[in-house]
Amino acid sequence: METVVAVLVGVLMASSVYLMLRRNLVRFVLGLALISHTANLLIFSSGGLHGTFPPLVPPGELVPGDGAANALPQALILTAIVISFSVFAFLLVLAFRTYQRLETADPDSMRSAEPVIAAGRIDGSASGGRQ
Amino acid sequence: MSWLLASAIVLPLASGVVGLSLRPRRAVQQCVSLLAAIGHLGIAIALLVKVWREGILVAQVGEWPAPFGITLVADHLSSAMVLITAVLGMATIVYALCDIDENALVKDFHPPLQALIGAVCGAFLTGDIFNLYVWYEVMLIASLALLISGGRKAQLDGAVRYAALSLVATTMLLSGIGLLYGMTGTLNMADLHLRVQQVENQGLLSVVAILFVFAFGIKAAVFPLFFWLPASYHTPKVAVSAIFAGLLTKVGVYSMIRVFTLIFTHDVGYTHGILLWTAGLTMVTGVLGAASHNELRRILSFHIISQIGYMVLGLALFTPLALVGAVFYILHHIIVKANLFFVAGATERLSGSSDLKTLGGVYREQPLLAALFFVPAFSLAGFPPLSGFWAKLLVIKASLASQQYWIAAVALGVGLLTLYSMTKIWVNGFWKARPASAEEPPPLTRPNRLLLLSPIICLAAITLAIGLWPGPLYDLAERAGHELMDPSKYVEAVLGPSQTASIDAGTGVAK
């Protein structure tokens, strides 16, 4: 079971890196969403996949019995899912606004922050602060 | 006394929430933010004094015992970092009172700023590695909100780059934490220190260590992972740039120091060897990048990168003296770097330009500002008797003591190039006559001018004080450095005296 999940993590990681390397902001955002799920799956499998029943503590005892699922990775993943969901929502809006303002989704042609310096003079306005 | 530790995190966060609900009332919101900053400064001073007197402070959140719950730990390094964060937060808020005057922007400035300060303090104080990840994400969201506030094209462009690389970093951090948990079955950093020594597969541990190098390396902007920094730091408001420049990358360096002294010390030759190369290349690329630019804040952004190299160098050498140097360097650098951004902003506000080609005559028109630029700029370059001299002296002395002559040579050469860069700003921006085409900026009223300059004056005074009396800060850095080299005190403070017994008591999913 762990081998299967390990291969799955590998395939997902490779796909998300492929997506993130495309020259398109939307693909990049999708790649980031995928890579965060990959990380969650990695945590899940590293906690061990051998649990067979929920980790509920029986009455009168202090620890759940042998073979209980490990609850901690699941708690970590829940936290990570919530965080990555909100970051993903922010990133989508950011990508959309950037596309609207800069009229391109190709990161290579976004040169507002770092204008190309051609023949000693700077094209475009890069001065921050008051504007 | 756990409230002292927790309140250093809770107070800024709470004032951020209150600030959000006060968005329609601008003046009240500013007052709340300012009061919170004063309170935070008080807490931070109390924390450092207490740690100085009594040693490492520990708070178990929710009374859950150490390896199971989240632990907050304040040792000398983290409490000093919290204090410097509070000082910088205060300076930024005062500066922003005058600098950020558009109604629409000011409402969205204080809440995320306070959230950022809270998250940074959380990252400094936590003793739990997953909690560290959570603080990184809070920090990321808060900083993104600050970065895009205003919504100019350059800001959006910079924010895309910043968000992209930061999210890759946090994903790597999360993966590293997952793998580390799989090997050790714990997330408590003190407990991790004990348990990584029992891990059989040391090779896998090195792989995880490199994941952490990448994650924190992106955050700290080391070579070759720094591209997001010069793309984004010059785009937002000056107050935002300044607190980013002072704090954010240093959180990455702090985490690196924490993790590579407490957890990954199994193969110092390999992991810290990589850090040493990284440090050298970071110093050189940063300073060369700075030499090629003409806009004030872009020059300064590249200098952040170059200076990060010195701090990583202190960690990479991994001797007591080198760590003392690294701690001293971080503390001095936060003040100096943020102050340089404030000066750049004030110059732009008072002279109407931030480009060296159109700037000029500042020394004639604003002699006070020119003097205030001189202190942090030449401290950055390592001029005696300013604070940067002592910081560089410690790091270079440590590298000579560990017989790494080439890196000492690189550090000295980079210092010289930093001096070149600062002289370039001085000659072109401050000394030469104002170009005829340059336009006059709108005049500033006296109280506003005072608000703009007072944080710069205070931070320059701190730099000068450290330079003239380096003793107290050196003592602090020495204590912090020795704590880092010998983590047994840290472990004992967190897990209690019966630390060895607790190894067997954990739930144990170690494979």
XYZ file of C-alpha atoms in Angstrom:
642
model
C 0.000 0.000 0.000
C 2.768 2.415 0.919
C 4.607 1.688 -2.336
C 1.506 2.551 -4.350
C 1.054 5.829 -2.482
C 4.757 6.620 -2.860
C 4.532 6.183 -6.641
C 1.358 8.273 -6.679
C 3.121 11.060 -4.768
C 5.967 10.908 -7.287
C 3.637 11.099 -10.289
C 1.640 13.961 -8.784
C 4.810 15.870 -7.887
C 6.151 15.461 -11.422
C 2.856 16.620 -12.937
C 2.664 19.663 -10.723
C 6.252 20.663 -11.468
C 5.461 20.258 -15.195
C 2.397 22.484 -14.806
C 4.340 25.073 -12.816
C 7.016 25.302 -15.486
C 4.514 26.196 -18.230
C 4.541 29.791 -19.423
C 1.030 30.508 -18.306
C -0.075 31.941 -15.012
C -3.252 29.843 -14.853
C -1.328 26.600 -15.329
C 1.121 27.732 -12.692
C -1.679 28.349 -10.195
C -3.142 24.900 -10.949
C 0.307 23.403 -10.502
C 0.613 25.018 -7.086
C -2.790 23.655 -6.073
C -1.703 20.192 -7.149
C 1.669 20.363 -5.382
C 0.038 21.280 -2.089
C -2.186 18.202 -2.362
C 0.890 16.136 -3.138
C 2.533 17.389 0.047
C -0.590 16.440 2.002
C -0.537 12.931 0.576
C 3.149 12.704 1.489
C 2.400 13.586 5.104
C -0.460 11.107 5.126
C 1.725 8.244 3.925
C 4.672 9.165 6.131
C 2.436 8.794 9.178
C 1.973 5.133 8.311
C -0.924 3.500 6.423
C -1.273 0.435 8.616
C -4.075 1.658 10.886
C -7.263 -0.335 10.668
C -9.626 1.390 13.121
C -10.208 4.943 14.386
C -7.904 6.047 17.219
C -10.608 6.263 19.879
C -9.480 5.605 23.433
C -11.565 2.818 24.996
C -13.189 3.621 28.395
C -10.818 3.168 31.299
C -7.647 3.253 29.196
C -5.148 5.984 28.365
C -4.059 5.090 24.845
C -5.878 3.628 21.827
C -5.034 -0.004 21.180
C -2.451 -1.358 18.721
C -3.356 -0.978 15.066
C -5.265 2.266 15.510
C -4.851 4.805 12.725
C -2.437 7.655 13.429
C -4.547 10.751 14.028
C -1.778 13.342 13.964
C -0.995 13.343 10.216
C -4.688 13.786 9.542
C -4.805 16.781 11.840
C -1.752 18.236 10.107
C -3.289 17.662 6.686
C -6.552 19.311 7.726
C -4.586 22.386 8.816
C -2.580 22.355 5.596
C -5.717 21.963 3.449
C -7.380 24.965 5.061
C -4.256 27.063 4.578
C -3.640 25.984 0.987
C -7.302 26.554 0.139
C -7.201 30.160 1.310
C -3.844 30.796 -0.338
C -5.169 29.260 -3.560
C -8.207 31.543 -3.478
C -5.934 34.559 -3.011
C -3.648 33.413 -5.790
C -6.527 32.966 -8.233
C -7.697 36.524 -7.618
C -4.133 37.805 -7.879
C -3.600 35.964 -11.180
C -6.870 37.307 -12.554
C -6.151 40.900 -11.498
C -2.651 40.660 -12.929
C -4.075 39.391 -16.198
C -6.558 42.294 -16.250
C -4.013 44.995 -15.442
C -1.019 43.728 -17.417
C -3.084 42.172 -20.213
C -0.967 39.075 -20.348
C -0.794 35.726 -18.574
C 2.712 34.960 -19.745
C 5.164 35.573 -16.880
C 7.964 36.254 -19.355
C 6.230 39.281 -20.812
C 5.366 40.782 -17.415
C 8.018 43.448 -17.098
C 6.356 46.093 -14.947
C 8.404 45.437 -11.826
C 11.679 44.775 -13.593
C 11.732 46.708 -16.861
C 14.128 45.494 -19.522
C 17.133 47.775 -19.716
C 17.865 48.339 -23.389
C 20.868 50.359 -24.578
C 21.335 52.155 -21.279
C 17.828 53.489 -20.878
C 14.940 52.034 -18.955
C 11.645 51.351 -20.699
C 8.569 51.635 -18.556
C 8.185 53.113 -15.121
C 9.627 51.176 -12.233
C 9.784 53.824 -9.560
C 7.791 52.665 -6.585
C 6.291 54.726 -3.838
C 4.265 57.731 -4.913
C 2.285 57.356 -8.046
C 4.572 33.066 33.238
C 3.332 31.710 29.925
C 1.251 34.812 29.271
C 4.385 36.816 28.527
C 5.348 34.490 25.684
C 1.854 34.178 24.301
C 1.044 37.881 24.511
C 4.036 38.750 22.296
C 2.130 36.913 19.551
C -1.489 37.525 20.570
C -1.310 41.309 21.086
C -0.337 42.215 17.497
C -2.749 39.665 16.039
C -5.594 40.932 18.221
C -4.885 44.548 17.339
C -4.935 43.519 13.681
C -8.420 42.071 14.121
C -9.597 45.168 16.011
C -8.039 47.302 13.280
C -10.047 45.471 10.633
C -13.291 46.281 12.418
C -12.208 49.936 12.659
C -11.676 50.386 8.922
C -14.184 53.283 8.590
C -12.438 55.214 11.398
C -8.997 55.950 10.182
C -7.645 57.942 13.139
C -8.903 55.438 15.722
C -7.380 52.592 13.740
C -4.018 54.353 13.663
C -4.193 54.981 17.423
C -4.983 51.336 18.159
C -2.103 50.227 15.974
C 0.289 52.654 17.648
C -0.833 51.652 21.155
C -0.468 47.974 20.279
C 3.044 48.647 19.023
C 3.950 50.413 22.274
C 2.486 47.524 24.279
C 4.325 45.010 22.135
C 7.595 46.852 22.691
C 6.999 46.701 26.449
C 6.272 42.967 26.334
C 9.340 42.319 24.199
C 11.604 44.222 26.617
C 10.104 42.348 29.586
C 10.652 39.064 27.771
C 14.305 39.762 26.991
C 15.006 40.952 30.552
C 13.386 37.838 31.959
C 15.298 35.515 29.641
C 18.533 37.373 30.435
C 17.981 36.884 34.169
C 16.382 33.442 34.344
C 17.445 31.619 31.188
C 15.217 29.923 28.635
C 11.474 30.481 29.126
C 9.010 27.822 28.080
C 5.221 27.868 27.807
C 3.155 24.803 27.016
C 0.082 25.988 25.142
C -3.126 24.644 26.679
C -1.102 22.844 29.398
C -0.399 19.947 27.048
C 2.923 18.410 28.139
C 5.950 18.986 25.947
C 6.286 16.562 23.052
C 2.515 16.365 22.507
C 1.256 19.936 22.567
C 2.597 23.084 20.970
C 5.459 24.618 22.921
C 6.501 28.254 22.928
C 10.169 28.774 23.726
C 12.070 32.002 24.287
C 15.828 31.634 24.433
C 18.268 34.522 24.037
C 18.132 34.475 20.253
C 14.363 34.375 19.898
C 13.675 36.971 22.584
C 16.234 39.311 21.015
C 14.555 38.797 17.651
C 11.144 39.554 19.167
C 12.509 42.783 20.645
C 14.019 43.891 17.358
C 10.725 43.047 15.608
C 8.848 45.232 18.080
C 11.294 48.112 17.557
C 10.957 47.847 13.807
C 7.159 47.531 13.983
C 7.041 50.714 16.029
C 9.311 52.578 13.577
C 7.243 51.414 10.599
C 3.968 52.546 12.138
C 5.345 55.993 12.979
C 6.829 56.358 9.508
C 3.566 55.250 7.894
C 1.595 57.910 9.779
C 3.026 60.449 7.372
C 4.083 58.338 4.410
C 0.816 56.550 3.710
C -1.697 59.343 3.447
C -4.212 58.171 0.895
C -7.397 57.230 2.680
C -8.005 54.071 0.696
C -4.565 52.688 1.449
C -4.215 53.551 5.100
C -7.229 51.451 6.042
C -5.629 48.387 4.545
C -2.199 49.019 5.995
C -2.368 48.587 9.768
C -4.335 45.305 10.106
C -2.070 43.211 7.849
C 1.006 44.925 9.301
C 0.022 43.877 12.823
C -0.792 40.369 11.576
C 2.653 40.254 9.988
C 4.353 41.324 13.228
C 2.377 38.710 15.166
C 3.251 35.972 12.687
C 6.941 36.892 12.691
C 7.005 36.762 16.507
C 5.176 33.428 16.335
C 7.850 32.045 14.030
C 10.559 33.259 16.434
C 8.935 31.855 19.562
C 7.503 28.528 18.489
C 9.166 25.304 19.529
C 7.070 23.136 17.242
C 8.091 22.634 13.646
C 4.596 22.311 12.204
C 3.568 25.437 14.063
C 6.527 27.135 12.365
C 4.994 26.202 9.002
C 1.657 27.697 10.064
C 3.374 30.980 11.052
C 5.112 31.040 7.686
C 1.747 30.857 5.949
C 0.240 33.594 8.141
C 3.292 35.709 7.377
C 2.898 35.026 3.654
C -0.770 36.036 3.509
C -0.184 39.172 5.603
C 2.802 40.205 3.501
C 0.916 39.618 0.249
C -1.909 41.832 1.474
C 0.638 44.574 2.208
C 2.493 44.032 -1.046
C -0.479 44.483 -3.376
C -2.195 47.270 -1.414
C -2.487 50.042 -3.996
C -2.709 47.687 -6.961
C -0.238 49.370 -9.299
C 1.013 47.263 -12.213
C 4.508 46.809 -10.801
C 3.062 45.703 -7.464
C 0.914 42.998 -9.057
C 3.831 41.832 -11.157
C 6.121 41.670 -8.118
C 3.430 39.988 -6.012
C 3.022 37.177 -8.561
C 6.728 36.390 -8.337
C 6.787 36.739 -4.557
C 3.707 34.539 -4.063
C 4.881 31.883 -6.504
C 8.297 31.285 -5.005
C 7.078 31.645 -1.418
C 4.404 29.018 -1.965
C 6.925 26.628 -3.457
C 9.033 27.232 -0.342
C 6.210 26.515 2.094
C 5.224 23.374 0.164
C 8.798 22.144 0.429
C 8.802 22.977 4.113
C 5.576 21.018 4.555
C 6.984 18.012 2.674
C 10.151 18.147 4.749
C 8.134 18.266 7.957
C 6.040 15.298 6.775
C 9.107 13.195 6.030
C 10.776 14.198 9.287
C 7.641 13.213 11.185
C 7.599 9.885 9.358
C 11.151 9.168 10.515
C 10.919 10.389 14.079
C 7.251 10.462 15.076
C 7.478 13.889 16.679
C 7.111 17.553 15.741
C 8.521 19.173 18.881
C 11.897 20.649 17.980
C 13.569 19.722 21.270
C 12.218 16.185 20.991
C 13.381 16.073 17.358
C 16.902 16.939 18.545
C 16.935 13.747 20.610
C 15.187 11.515 18.134
C 17.100 12.282 14.952
C 20.129 10.819 16.699
C 18.333 7.451 16.742
C 17.293 7.486 13.089
C 19.078 4.677 11.272
C 18.688 5.974 7.730
C 21.076 8.950 7.965
C 21.067 9.365 4.178
C 17.339 10.082 4.132
C 17.871 12.537 6.982
C 20.353 14.449 4.804
C 17.807 14.523 1.972
C 15.221 16.020 4.322
C 17.839 18.491 5.545
C 18.349 19.680 1.962
C 14.570 20.118 1.579
C 14.753 22.458 4.578
C 17.728 24.278 3.042
C 15.621 24.909 -0.071
C 12.517 25.964 1.841
C 14.288 28.372 4.189
C 16.704 29.333 1.410
C 13.871 30.683 -0.745
C 12.513 32.571 2.262
C 15.940 33.954 3.140
C 16.700 34.778 -0.531
C 20.025 32.946 -0.831
C 21.736 32.109 -4.112
C 20.218 30.800 -6.441
C 16.725 31.191 -4.985
C 16.547 34.956 -4.556
C 14.843 36.120 -7.761
C 11.556 36.999 -6.101
C 13.194 39.570 -3.838
C 14.584 42.177 -6.245
C 11.399 41.717 -8.324
C 9.038 42.695 -5.539
C 10.682 44.655 -2.712
C 10.893 48.008 -4.503
C 7.257 48.014 -5.629
C 5.069 48.646 -2.530
C 4.907 51.685 -0.231
C 8.189 52.579 1.463
C 6.946 51.628 4.941
C 6.025 48.177 3.621
C 9.342 47.736 1.802
C 11.226 48.705 4.932
C 9.598 46.185 7.235
C 9.899 43.480 4.555
C 13.567 44.291 4.054
C 14.250 44.304 7.772
C 12.274 41.280 8.870
C 11.080 38.754 6.319
C 14.297 37.323 4.959
C 15.698 37.274 8.477
C 12.900 34.946 9.570
C 14.232 32.527 6.952
C 17.762 32.912 8.295
C 16.547 32.505 11.878
C 14.694 29.296 11.015
C 17.744 28.012 9.192
C 19.913 28.690 12.234
C 17.375 27.059 14.544
C 16.931 23.918 12.459
C 20.597 23.467 11.554
C 21.813 23.806 15.124
C 19.048 21.890 16.864
C 17.938 19.142 14.465
C 20.237 18.549 11.495
C 23.665 18.240 13.043
C 24.209 14.604 12.079
C 26.434 15.318 9.077
C 27.821 18.806 9.520
C 30.476 18.359 6.823
C 27.807 17.790 4.153
C 24.900 20.052 5.105
C 26.936 22.960 6.425
C 29.401 22.533 3.542
C 26.541 23.242 1.134
C 25.566 26.228 3.267
C 29.128 27.550 3.056
C 29.107 27.539 -0.760
C 25.643 29.072 -0.731
C 26.857 31.826 1.586
C 29.814 32.711 -0.639
C 27.777 32.794 -3.853
C 24.961 34.744 -2.179
C 27.350 37.460 -0.997
C 28.927 37.855 -4.438
C 25.777 37.766 -6.617
C 23.932 40.141 -4.302
C 26.595 42.794 -4.353
C 27.161 42.507 -8.113
C 23.421 42.848 -8.704
C 23.435 45.991 -6.576
C 26.287 47.476 -8.575
C 24.278 47.196 -11.793
C 21.257 49.203 -10.653
C 20.418 52.879 -10.395
C 17.173 53.020 -8.457
C 17.637 53.426 -4.684
C 15.345 50.689 -3.452
C 16.464 48.224 -6.132
C 20.102 48.737 -5.140
C 19.168 48.204 -1.506
C 17.140 45.072 -2.351
C 20.216 43.449 -3.844
C 22.203 44.410 -0.756
C 19.737 42.447 1.386
C 20.727 39.335 -0.562
C 24.411 40.017 -0.244
C 24.133 40.581 3.517
C 22.145 37.367 3.988
C 25.301 35.619 2.776
C 27.256 36.832 5.828
C 24.609 35.484 8.202
C 24.471 32.097 6.466
C 28.277 32.096 6.545
C 28.153 32.367 10.337
C 25.865 29.338 10.484
C 27.833 27.371 7.895
C 31.128 27.652 9.792
C 29.353 26.171 12.803
C 31.774 27.234 15.519
C 30.723 29.122 18.669
C 32.386 32.330 17.480
C 30.764 32.060 14.037
C 27.299 31.661 15.538
C 27.918 34.640 17.828
C 28.859 36.532 14.674
C 25.728 35.373 12.827
C 23.451 36.451 15.693
C 25.222 39.809 16.026
C 24.978 40.261 12.262
C 21.237 39.575 12.128
C 20.443 41.933 14.998
C 22.534 44.781 13.606
C 21.391 44.187 10.035
C 17.631 44.356 10.701
C 17.980 47.878 12.081
C 20.371 49.080 9.399
C 18.525 47.632 6.420
C 15.079 48.859 7.401
C 16.581 52.269 8.111
C 18.167 52.453 4.661
C 14.766 51.826 3.096
C 13.264 54.553 5.292
C 16.010 56.934 4.167
C 15.415 55.982 0.531
C 11.722 56.717 1.037
C 12.353 60.019 2.782
C 14.787 61.058 0.047
C 12.157 60.280 -2.552
C 9.528 62.209 -0.597
C 11.734 65.260 0.043
C 13.652 65.388 -3.242
C 11.122 63.993 -5.658
C 13.126 61.128 -7.121
C 14.580 57.762 -6.266
C 16.614 57.266 -9.410
C 20.277 58.174 -9.142
C 20.164 59.756 -12.616
C 17.530 62.330 -11.729
C 18.418 62.695 -8.043
C 20.888 65.223 -6.746
C 21.701 67.969 -4.313
C 20.312 66.198 -1.266
C 23.377 67.073 0.791
C 22.885 70.758 0.061
C 19.121 70.840 0.557
C 18.655 68.217 3.286
C 21.886 68.024 5.293
C 20.177 66.179 8.160
C 18.855 63.484 5.828
C 22.280 63.113 4.252
C 23.842 62.617 7.678
C 21.134 60.094 8.523
C 21.877 58.171 5.329
C 25.559 58.113 6.162
C 25.122 56.135 9.399
C 23.238 53.033 8.128
C 24.903 53.058 4.689
C 28.440 52.976 5.984
C 27.440 50.611 8.758
C 26.230 48.248 6.027
C 29.596 48.544 4.313
C 31.354 47.765 7.592
C 32.978 51.083 8.447
C 34.431 51.390 11.946
C 33.128 52.418 14.428
C 29.602 51.656 13.148
C 27.755 48.464 14.061
C 28.428 46.700 10.745
C 32.157 46.775 11.432
C 31.841 44.625 14.556
C 29.430 42.234 12.829
C 31.764 41.745 9.874
C 34.772 41.512 12.171
C 33.186 38.634 14.125
C 32.168 36.659 11.041
C 35.505 37.129 9.273
C 37.462 36.345 12.440
C 35.444 33.143 12.799
C 36.164 32.107 9.220
C 39.879 32.764 9.707
C 39.794 30.770 12.924
C 38.287 27.789 11.102
C 40.929 28.203 8.374
C 38.416 28.974 5.627
C 40.635 31.656 4.120
C 38.894 31.860 0.743
C 35.513 32.661 2.279
C 37.123 35.323 4.481
C 38.632 36.821 1.340
C 35.228 36.751 -0.387
C 33.598 38.422 2.625
C 36.199 41.186 2.624
C 35.912 41.706 -1.133
C 32.131 41.916 -0.922
C 32.510 44.482 1.872
C 34.599 46.594 -0.489
C 31.997 46.324 -3.263
C 29.272 47.277 -0.765
C 31.303 50.364 -0.011
C 31.480 51.093 -3.753
C 27.694 50.820 -3.992
C 27.072 53.098 -1.007
C 29.585 55.621 -2.365
C 27.744 55.524 -5.683
C 24.508 56.486 -3.938
C 26.319 59.156 -1.914
C 28.077 60.755 -4.882
C 25.230 60.542 -7.384
C 22.277 61.098 -5.123
C 23.571 63.331 -2.372
C 26.615 65.207 -3.595
C 26.206 66.034 -7.256
C 24.130 69.086 -8.174
C 20.453 68.549 -8.805
C 19.870 67.925 -12.528
C 18.122 70.869 -14.179
C 15.225 68.728 -15.366
C 14.358 67.444 -11.888
C 11.010 68.640 -10.578
C 10.445 70.081 -7.115
C 8.495 67.790 -4.797
C 5.389 69.094 -2.996
C 6.427 70.752 0.283
C 5.982 68.884 3.573
C 4.616 70.475 6.748
C 6.879 70.573 9.799
C 5.038 67.957 11.902
C 4.912 65.584 8.955
C 8.591 66.089 8.298
C 9.273 65.246 11.929
C 7.132 62.097 11.685
C 9.004 61.072 8.567
C 12.437 61.605 10.081
C 11.926 60.521 13.697
C 12.035 56.736 13.076
C 15.135 57.244 10.931
C 16.794 59.249 13.694
C 15.944 56.610 16.322
C 17.189 53.682 14.227
C 20.372 55.563 13.285
C 20.933 56.274 16.991
C 20.620 52.539 17.750
C 23.147 51.742 14.997
C 25.522 54.360 16.370
C 25.057 53.100 19.926
C 25.797 49.501 18.913
C 28.860 50.724 17.058
C 30.250 52.749 19.959
C 29.268 50.321 22.732
C 29.172 46.866 21.140
C 29.668 45.189 24.564
C 26.054 44.567 25.615
C 24.945 43.288 22.212
C 28.069 41.140 22.020
C 27.255 39.607 25.419
C 23.740 38.864 24.224
C 24.984 37.360 20.957
C 27.564 35.338 22.886
C 24.929 33.842 25.162
C 22.677 33.128 22.182
C 25.554 31.583 20.238
C 26.529 29.278 23.077
C 22.919 28.213 23.560
C 22.781 27.328 19.872
C 26.017 25.345 19.934
C 24.935 23.355 22.962
C 21.208 22.592 22.616
C 21.068 20.514 25.827
C 19.791 23.500 27.825
C 17.066 24.135 25.251
C 16.013 20.483 25.302
C 16.030 20.355 29.084
C 13.957 23.523 29.340
C 11.331 22.184 26.958
C 11.105 18.533 27.946
C 12.029 18.842 31.609
C 14.979 17.231 33.414
C 13.769 13.696 32.695
C 14.380 14.179 28.996
C 15.820 10.764 28.272
C 12.794 9.017 29.755
C 10.432 10.852 27.443
C 12.022 9.295 24.355
C 10.369 5.984 25.106
C 7.131 7.495 26.345
C 6.026 8.988 23.008
C 3.303 7.415 20.896
C 6.049 6.143 18.629
C 5.266 5.732 14.973
C 8.980 5.700 14.237
C 9.764 3.151 11.605
